[in-house]
PDB file of C-alpha atoms in Angstrom:
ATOM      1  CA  UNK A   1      27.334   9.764  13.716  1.00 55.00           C
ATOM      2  CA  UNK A   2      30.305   8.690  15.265  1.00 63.00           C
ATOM      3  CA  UNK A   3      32.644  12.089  14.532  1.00 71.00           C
ATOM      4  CA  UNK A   4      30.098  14.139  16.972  1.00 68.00           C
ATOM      5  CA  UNK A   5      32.019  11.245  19.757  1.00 74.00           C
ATOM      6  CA  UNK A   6      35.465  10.440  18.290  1.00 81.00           C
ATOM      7  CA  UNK A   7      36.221  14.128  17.560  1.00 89.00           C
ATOM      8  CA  UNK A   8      35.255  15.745  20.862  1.00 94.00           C
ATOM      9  CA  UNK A   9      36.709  15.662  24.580  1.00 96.00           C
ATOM     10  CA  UNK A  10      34.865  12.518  24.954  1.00 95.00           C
ATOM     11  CA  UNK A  11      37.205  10.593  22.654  1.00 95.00           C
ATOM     12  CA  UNK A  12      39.857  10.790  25.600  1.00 97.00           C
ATOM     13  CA  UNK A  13      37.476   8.204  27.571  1.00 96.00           C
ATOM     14  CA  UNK A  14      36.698   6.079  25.023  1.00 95.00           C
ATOM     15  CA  UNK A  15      37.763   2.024  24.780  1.00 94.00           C
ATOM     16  CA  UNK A  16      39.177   0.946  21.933  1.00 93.00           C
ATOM     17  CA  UNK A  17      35.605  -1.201  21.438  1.00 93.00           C
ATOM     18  CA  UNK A  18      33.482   2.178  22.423  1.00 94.00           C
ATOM     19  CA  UNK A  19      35.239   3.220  19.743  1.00 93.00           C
ATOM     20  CA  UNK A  20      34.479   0.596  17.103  1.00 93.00           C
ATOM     21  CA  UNK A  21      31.083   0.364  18.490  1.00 93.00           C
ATOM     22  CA  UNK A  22      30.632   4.704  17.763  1.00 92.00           C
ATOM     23  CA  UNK A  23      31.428   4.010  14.183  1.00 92.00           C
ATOM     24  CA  UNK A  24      29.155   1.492  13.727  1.00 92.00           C
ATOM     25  CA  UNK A  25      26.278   3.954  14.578  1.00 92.00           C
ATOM     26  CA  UNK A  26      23.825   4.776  11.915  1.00 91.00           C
ATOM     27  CA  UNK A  27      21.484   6.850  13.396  1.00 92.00           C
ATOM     28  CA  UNK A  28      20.249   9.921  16.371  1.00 91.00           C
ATOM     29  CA  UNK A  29      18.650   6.899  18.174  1.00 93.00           C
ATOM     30  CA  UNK A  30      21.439   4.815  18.293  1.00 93.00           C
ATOM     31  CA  UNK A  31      23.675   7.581  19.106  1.00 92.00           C
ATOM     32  CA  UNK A  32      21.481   8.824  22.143  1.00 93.00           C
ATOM     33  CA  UNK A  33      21.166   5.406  23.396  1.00 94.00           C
ATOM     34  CA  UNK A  34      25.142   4.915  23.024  1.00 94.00           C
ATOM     35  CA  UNK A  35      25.941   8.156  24.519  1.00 94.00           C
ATOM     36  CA  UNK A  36      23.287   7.187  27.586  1.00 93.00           C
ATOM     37  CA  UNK A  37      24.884   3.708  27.799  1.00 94.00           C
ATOM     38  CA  UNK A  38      28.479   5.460  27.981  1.00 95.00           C
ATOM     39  CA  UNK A  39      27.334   7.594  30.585  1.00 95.00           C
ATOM     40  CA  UNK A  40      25.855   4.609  32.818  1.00 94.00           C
ATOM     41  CA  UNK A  41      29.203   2.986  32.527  1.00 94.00           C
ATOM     42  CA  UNK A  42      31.135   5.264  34.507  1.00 95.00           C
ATOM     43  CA  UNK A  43      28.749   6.441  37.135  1.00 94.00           C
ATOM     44  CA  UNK A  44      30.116   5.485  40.314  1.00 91.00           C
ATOM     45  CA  UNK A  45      26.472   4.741  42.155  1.00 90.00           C
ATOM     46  CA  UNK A  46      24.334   3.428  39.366  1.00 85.00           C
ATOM     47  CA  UNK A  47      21.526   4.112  42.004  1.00 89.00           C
ATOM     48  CA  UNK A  48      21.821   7.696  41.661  1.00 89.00           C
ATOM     49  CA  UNK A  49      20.125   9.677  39.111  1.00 87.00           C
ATOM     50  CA  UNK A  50      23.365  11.795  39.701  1.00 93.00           C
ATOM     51  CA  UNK A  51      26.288  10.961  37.340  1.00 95.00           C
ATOM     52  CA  UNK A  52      29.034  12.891  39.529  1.00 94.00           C
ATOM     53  CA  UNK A  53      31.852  11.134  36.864  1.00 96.00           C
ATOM     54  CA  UNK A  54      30.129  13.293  34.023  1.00 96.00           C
ATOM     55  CA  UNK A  55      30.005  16.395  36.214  1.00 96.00           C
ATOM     56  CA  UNK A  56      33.315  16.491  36.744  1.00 97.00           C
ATOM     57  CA  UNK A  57      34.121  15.680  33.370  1.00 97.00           C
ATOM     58  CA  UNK A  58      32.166  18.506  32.025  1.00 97.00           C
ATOM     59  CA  UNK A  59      33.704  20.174  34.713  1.00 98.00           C
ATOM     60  CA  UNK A  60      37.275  19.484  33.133  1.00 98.00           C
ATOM     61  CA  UNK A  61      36.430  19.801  29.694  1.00 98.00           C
ATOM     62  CA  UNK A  62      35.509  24.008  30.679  1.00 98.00           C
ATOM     63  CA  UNK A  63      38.971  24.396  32.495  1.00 98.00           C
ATOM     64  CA  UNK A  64      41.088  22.736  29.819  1.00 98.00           C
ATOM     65  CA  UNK A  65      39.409  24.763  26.950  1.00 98.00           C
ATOM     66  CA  UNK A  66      40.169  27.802  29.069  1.00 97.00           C
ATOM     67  CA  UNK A  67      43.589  26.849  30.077  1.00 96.00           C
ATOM     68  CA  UNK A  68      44.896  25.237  27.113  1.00 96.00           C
ATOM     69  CA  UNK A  69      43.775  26.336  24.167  1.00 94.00           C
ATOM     70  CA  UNK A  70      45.892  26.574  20.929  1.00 92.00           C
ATOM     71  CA  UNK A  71      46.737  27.401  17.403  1.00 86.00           C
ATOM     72  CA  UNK A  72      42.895  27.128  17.376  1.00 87.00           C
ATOM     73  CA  UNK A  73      41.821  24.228  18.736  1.00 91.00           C
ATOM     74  CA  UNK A  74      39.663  24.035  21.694  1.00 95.00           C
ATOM     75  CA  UNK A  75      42.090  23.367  24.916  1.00 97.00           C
ATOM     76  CA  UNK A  76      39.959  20.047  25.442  1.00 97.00           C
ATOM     77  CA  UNK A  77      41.272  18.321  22.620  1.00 97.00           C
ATOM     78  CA  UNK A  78      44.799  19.274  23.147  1.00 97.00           C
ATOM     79  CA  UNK A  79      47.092  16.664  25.144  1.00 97.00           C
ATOM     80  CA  UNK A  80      46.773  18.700  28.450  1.00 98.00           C
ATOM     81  CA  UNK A  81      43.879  18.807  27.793  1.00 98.00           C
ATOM     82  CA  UNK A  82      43.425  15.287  27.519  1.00 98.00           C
ATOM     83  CA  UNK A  83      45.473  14.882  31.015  1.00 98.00           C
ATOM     84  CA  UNK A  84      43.338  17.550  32.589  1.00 98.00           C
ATOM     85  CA  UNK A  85      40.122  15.733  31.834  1.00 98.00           C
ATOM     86  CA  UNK A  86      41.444  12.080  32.439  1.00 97.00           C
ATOM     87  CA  UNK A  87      43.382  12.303  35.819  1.00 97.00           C
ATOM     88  CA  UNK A  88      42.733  15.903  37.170  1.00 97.00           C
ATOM     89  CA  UNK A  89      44.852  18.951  37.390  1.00 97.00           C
ATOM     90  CA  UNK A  90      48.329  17.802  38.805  1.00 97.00           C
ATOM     91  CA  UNK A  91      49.172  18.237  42.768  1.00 97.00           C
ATOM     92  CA  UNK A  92      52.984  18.728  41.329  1.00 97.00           C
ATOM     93  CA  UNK A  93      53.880  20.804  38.261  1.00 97.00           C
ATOM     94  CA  UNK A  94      57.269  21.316  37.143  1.00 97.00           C
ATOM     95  CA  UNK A  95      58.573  23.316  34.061  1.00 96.00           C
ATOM     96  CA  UNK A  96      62.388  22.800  33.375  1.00 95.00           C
ATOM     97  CA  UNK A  97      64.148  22.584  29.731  1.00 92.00           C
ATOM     98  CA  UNK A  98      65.943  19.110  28.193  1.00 86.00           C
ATOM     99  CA  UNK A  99      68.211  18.847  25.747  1.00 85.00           C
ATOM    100  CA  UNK A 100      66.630  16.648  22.728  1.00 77.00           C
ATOM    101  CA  UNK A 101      68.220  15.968  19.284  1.00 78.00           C
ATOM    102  CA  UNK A 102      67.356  18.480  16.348  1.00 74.00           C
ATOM    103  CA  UNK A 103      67.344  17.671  12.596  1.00 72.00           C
ATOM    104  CA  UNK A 104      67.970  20.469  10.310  1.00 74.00           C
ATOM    105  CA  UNK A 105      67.623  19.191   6.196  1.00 73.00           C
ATOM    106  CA  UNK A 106      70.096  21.755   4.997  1.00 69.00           C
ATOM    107  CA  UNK A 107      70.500  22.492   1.474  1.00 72.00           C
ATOM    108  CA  UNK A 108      70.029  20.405  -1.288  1.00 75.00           C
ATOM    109  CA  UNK A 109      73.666  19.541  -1.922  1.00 74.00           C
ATOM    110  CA  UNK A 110      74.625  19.327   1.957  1.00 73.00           C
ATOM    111  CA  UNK A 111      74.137  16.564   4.596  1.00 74.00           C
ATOM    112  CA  UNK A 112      71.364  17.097   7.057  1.00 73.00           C
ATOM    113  CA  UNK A 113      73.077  18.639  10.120  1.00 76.00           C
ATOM    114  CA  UNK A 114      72.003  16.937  13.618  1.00 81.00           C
ATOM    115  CA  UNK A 115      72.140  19.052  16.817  1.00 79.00           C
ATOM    116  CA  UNK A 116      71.072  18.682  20.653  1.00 84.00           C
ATOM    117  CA  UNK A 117      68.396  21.921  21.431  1.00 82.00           C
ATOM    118  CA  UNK A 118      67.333  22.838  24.617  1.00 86.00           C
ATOM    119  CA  UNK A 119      63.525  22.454  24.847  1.00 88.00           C
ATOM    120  CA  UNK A 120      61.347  23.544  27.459  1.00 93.00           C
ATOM    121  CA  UNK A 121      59.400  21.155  29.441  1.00 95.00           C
ATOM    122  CA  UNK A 122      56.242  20.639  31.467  1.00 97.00           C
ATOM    123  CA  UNK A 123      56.041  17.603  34.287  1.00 97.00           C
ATOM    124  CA  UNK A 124      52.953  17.057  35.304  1.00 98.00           C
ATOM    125  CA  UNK A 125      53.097  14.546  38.566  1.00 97.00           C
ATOM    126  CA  UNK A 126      50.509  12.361  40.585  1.00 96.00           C
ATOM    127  CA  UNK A 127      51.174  10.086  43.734  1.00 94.00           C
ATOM    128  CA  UNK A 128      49.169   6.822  43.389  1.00 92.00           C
ATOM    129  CA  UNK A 129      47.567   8.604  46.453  1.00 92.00           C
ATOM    130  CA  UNK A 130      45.897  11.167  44.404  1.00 92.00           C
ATOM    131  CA  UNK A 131      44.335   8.333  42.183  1.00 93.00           C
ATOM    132  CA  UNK A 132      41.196   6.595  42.422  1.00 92.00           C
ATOM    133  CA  UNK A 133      41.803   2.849  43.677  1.00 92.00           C
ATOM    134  CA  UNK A 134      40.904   1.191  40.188  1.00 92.00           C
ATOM    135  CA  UNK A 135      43.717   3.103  38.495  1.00 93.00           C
ATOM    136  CA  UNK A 136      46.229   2.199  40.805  1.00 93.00           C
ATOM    137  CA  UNK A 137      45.338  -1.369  40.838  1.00 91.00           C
ATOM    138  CA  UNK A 138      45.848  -1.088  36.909  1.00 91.00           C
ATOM    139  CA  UNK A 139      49.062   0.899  37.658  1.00 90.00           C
ATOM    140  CA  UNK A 140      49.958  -1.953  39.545  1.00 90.00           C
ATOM    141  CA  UNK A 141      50.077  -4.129  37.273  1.00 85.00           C
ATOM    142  CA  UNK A 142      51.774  -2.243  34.334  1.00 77.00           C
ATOM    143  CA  UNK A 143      53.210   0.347  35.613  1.00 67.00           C
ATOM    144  CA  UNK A 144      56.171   0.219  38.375  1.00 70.00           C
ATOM    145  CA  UNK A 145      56.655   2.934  41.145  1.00 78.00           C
ATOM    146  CA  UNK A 146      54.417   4.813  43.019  1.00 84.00           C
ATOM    147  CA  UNK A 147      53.522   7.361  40.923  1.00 90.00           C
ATOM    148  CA  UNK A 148      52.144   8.587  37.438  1.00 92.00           C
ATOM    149  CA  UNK A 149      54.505  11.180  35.556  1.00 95.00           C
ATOM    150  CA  UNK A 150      53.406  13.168  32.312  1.00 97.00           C
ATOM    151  CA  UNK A 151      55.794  14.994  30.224  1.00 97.00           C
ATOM    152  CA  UNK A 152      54.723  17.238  27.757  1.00 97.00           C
ATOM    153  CA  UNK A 153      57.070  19.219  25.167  1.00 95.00           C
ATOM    154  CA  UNK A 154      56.298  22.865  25.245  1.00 93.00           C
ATOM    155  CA  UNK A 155      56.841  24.832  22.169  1.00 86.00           C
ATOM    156  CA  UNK A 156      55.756  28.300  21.404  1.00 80.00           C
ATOM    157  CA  UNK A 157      52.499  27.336  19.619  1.00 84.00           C
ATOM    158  CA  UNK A 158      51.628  23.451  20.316  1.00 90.00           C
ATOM    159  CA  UNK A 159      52.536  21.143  23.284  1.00 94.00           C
ATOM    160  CA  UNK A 160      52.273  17.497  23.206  1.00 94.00           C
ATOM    161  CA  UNK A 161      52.902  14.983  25.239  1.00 97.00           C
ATOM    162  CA  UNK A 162      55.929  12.809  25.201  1.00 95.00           C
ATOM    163  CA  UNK A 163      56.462  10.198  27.887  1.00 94.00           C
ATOM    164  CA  UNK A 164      53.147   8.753  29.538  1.00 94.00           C
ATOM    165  CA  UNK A 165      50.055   8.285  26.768  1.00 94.00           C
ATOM    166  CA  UNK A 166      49.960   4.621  27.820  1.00 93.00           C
ATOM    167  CA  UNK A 167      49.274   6.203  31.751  1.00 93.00           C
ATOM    168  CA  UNK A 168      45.936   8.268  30.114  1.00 95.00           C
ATOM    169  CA  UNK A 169      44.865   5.103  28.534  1.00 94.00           C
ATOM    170  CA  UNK A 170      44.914   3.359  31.891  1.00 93.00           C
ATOM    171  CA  UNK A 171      43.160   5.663  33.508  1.00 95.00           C
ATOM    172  CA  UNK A 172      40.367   6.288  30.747  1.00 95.00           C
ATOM    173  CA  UNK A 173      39.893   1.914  31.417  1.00 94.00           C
ATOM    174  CA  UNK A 174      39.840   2.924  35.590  1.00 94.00           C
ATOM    175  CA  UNK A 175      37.124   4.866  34.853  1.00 94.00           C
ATOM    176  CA  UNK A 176      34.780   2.509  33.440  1.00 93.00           C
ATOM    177  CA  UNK A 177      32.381   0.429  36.060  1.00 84.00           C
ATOM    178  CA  UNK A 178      30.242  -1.476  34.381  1.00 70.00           C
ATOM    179  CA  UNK A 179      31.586  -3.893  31.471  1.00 63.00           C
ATOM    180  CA  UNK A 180      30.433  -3.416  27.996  1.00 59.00           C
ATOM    181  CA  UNK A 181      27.773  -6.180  27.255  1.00 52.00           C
TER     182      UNK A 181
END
């Protein structure tokens, strides 16, 4: 039960006890009423019938799988992805190349050889403007400056991200409203 959650976009919004609590699922009940309850969570007006978080999630999960797919996977589950669906697309986005240390094995008799490579870069940033208020009272708190940086390593097939996982979690926490009971 719990792969159809933890293996999909939605795994980028799930706590680390949504997460626990999706394993433990043994059934489609239990599932449908999980999924419901996740849902609930994060609407911003529980009044509304309207869940205009999910919207825009589903929203984000389309563009990412069109933007960023690769080496087969679906663009949603790759680490853009992941920052597409979590924060937004970015209102800055640099590309630029750093120089990062390379290991090369060598032959069997030889020593390894080390070297510096230039790799290309993306930079995705976000002014605490651009965030919704519970994320940058989080940010507050853990995180100093006045904005949220991304950096992901670009390489011909795969990019991942290197410098700001801990900013996704925060933000995947923001969105959450109503405590888990």
């Amino acid at each position: 039960m719990a792969d159809a959650l933890t293996d999909g976009p939605m795994r980028w919004l799930l706590l680390p006890e949504e997460r626990r609590q999706a394993r433990r699922l043994h059934n489609s009940a239990e599932a449908v009423e999980f999924i419901g309850n996740f849902w609930r969570r994060r609407n911003p007006d529980p009044r509304s019938p309207q869940n205009d978080f999910a919207r825009v999630f589903y929203e984000r999960v389309e563009s990412a799988d069109r933007l960023y797919g690769e080496d087969g996977s679906r663009g949603s589950l790759t680490d853009r992805g992941r920052a597409l669906i979590v924060l937004g697309p970015p209102p800055e986005l640099r590309y630029g190349q750093r120089r990062l240390p390379s290991w090369e094995p060598g032959q069997p008799s030889s020593r390894p050889a080390i070297h510096t490579r230039n790799v290309g870069v993306e930079t995705w940033k976000y002014e605490w403007s651009d965030l919704p208020p519970k994320l940058v009272a989080l940010l507050a708190a853990e995180a100093p400056g006045q904005e949220v940086v991304l950096v992901f390593l670009v390489d011909t097939h795969h990019t991942r991200l290197i410098e700001g996982g801990h900013l996704l979690d925060l933000a995947a926490r923001a969105a959450v409203h109503d405590p888990i009971r």
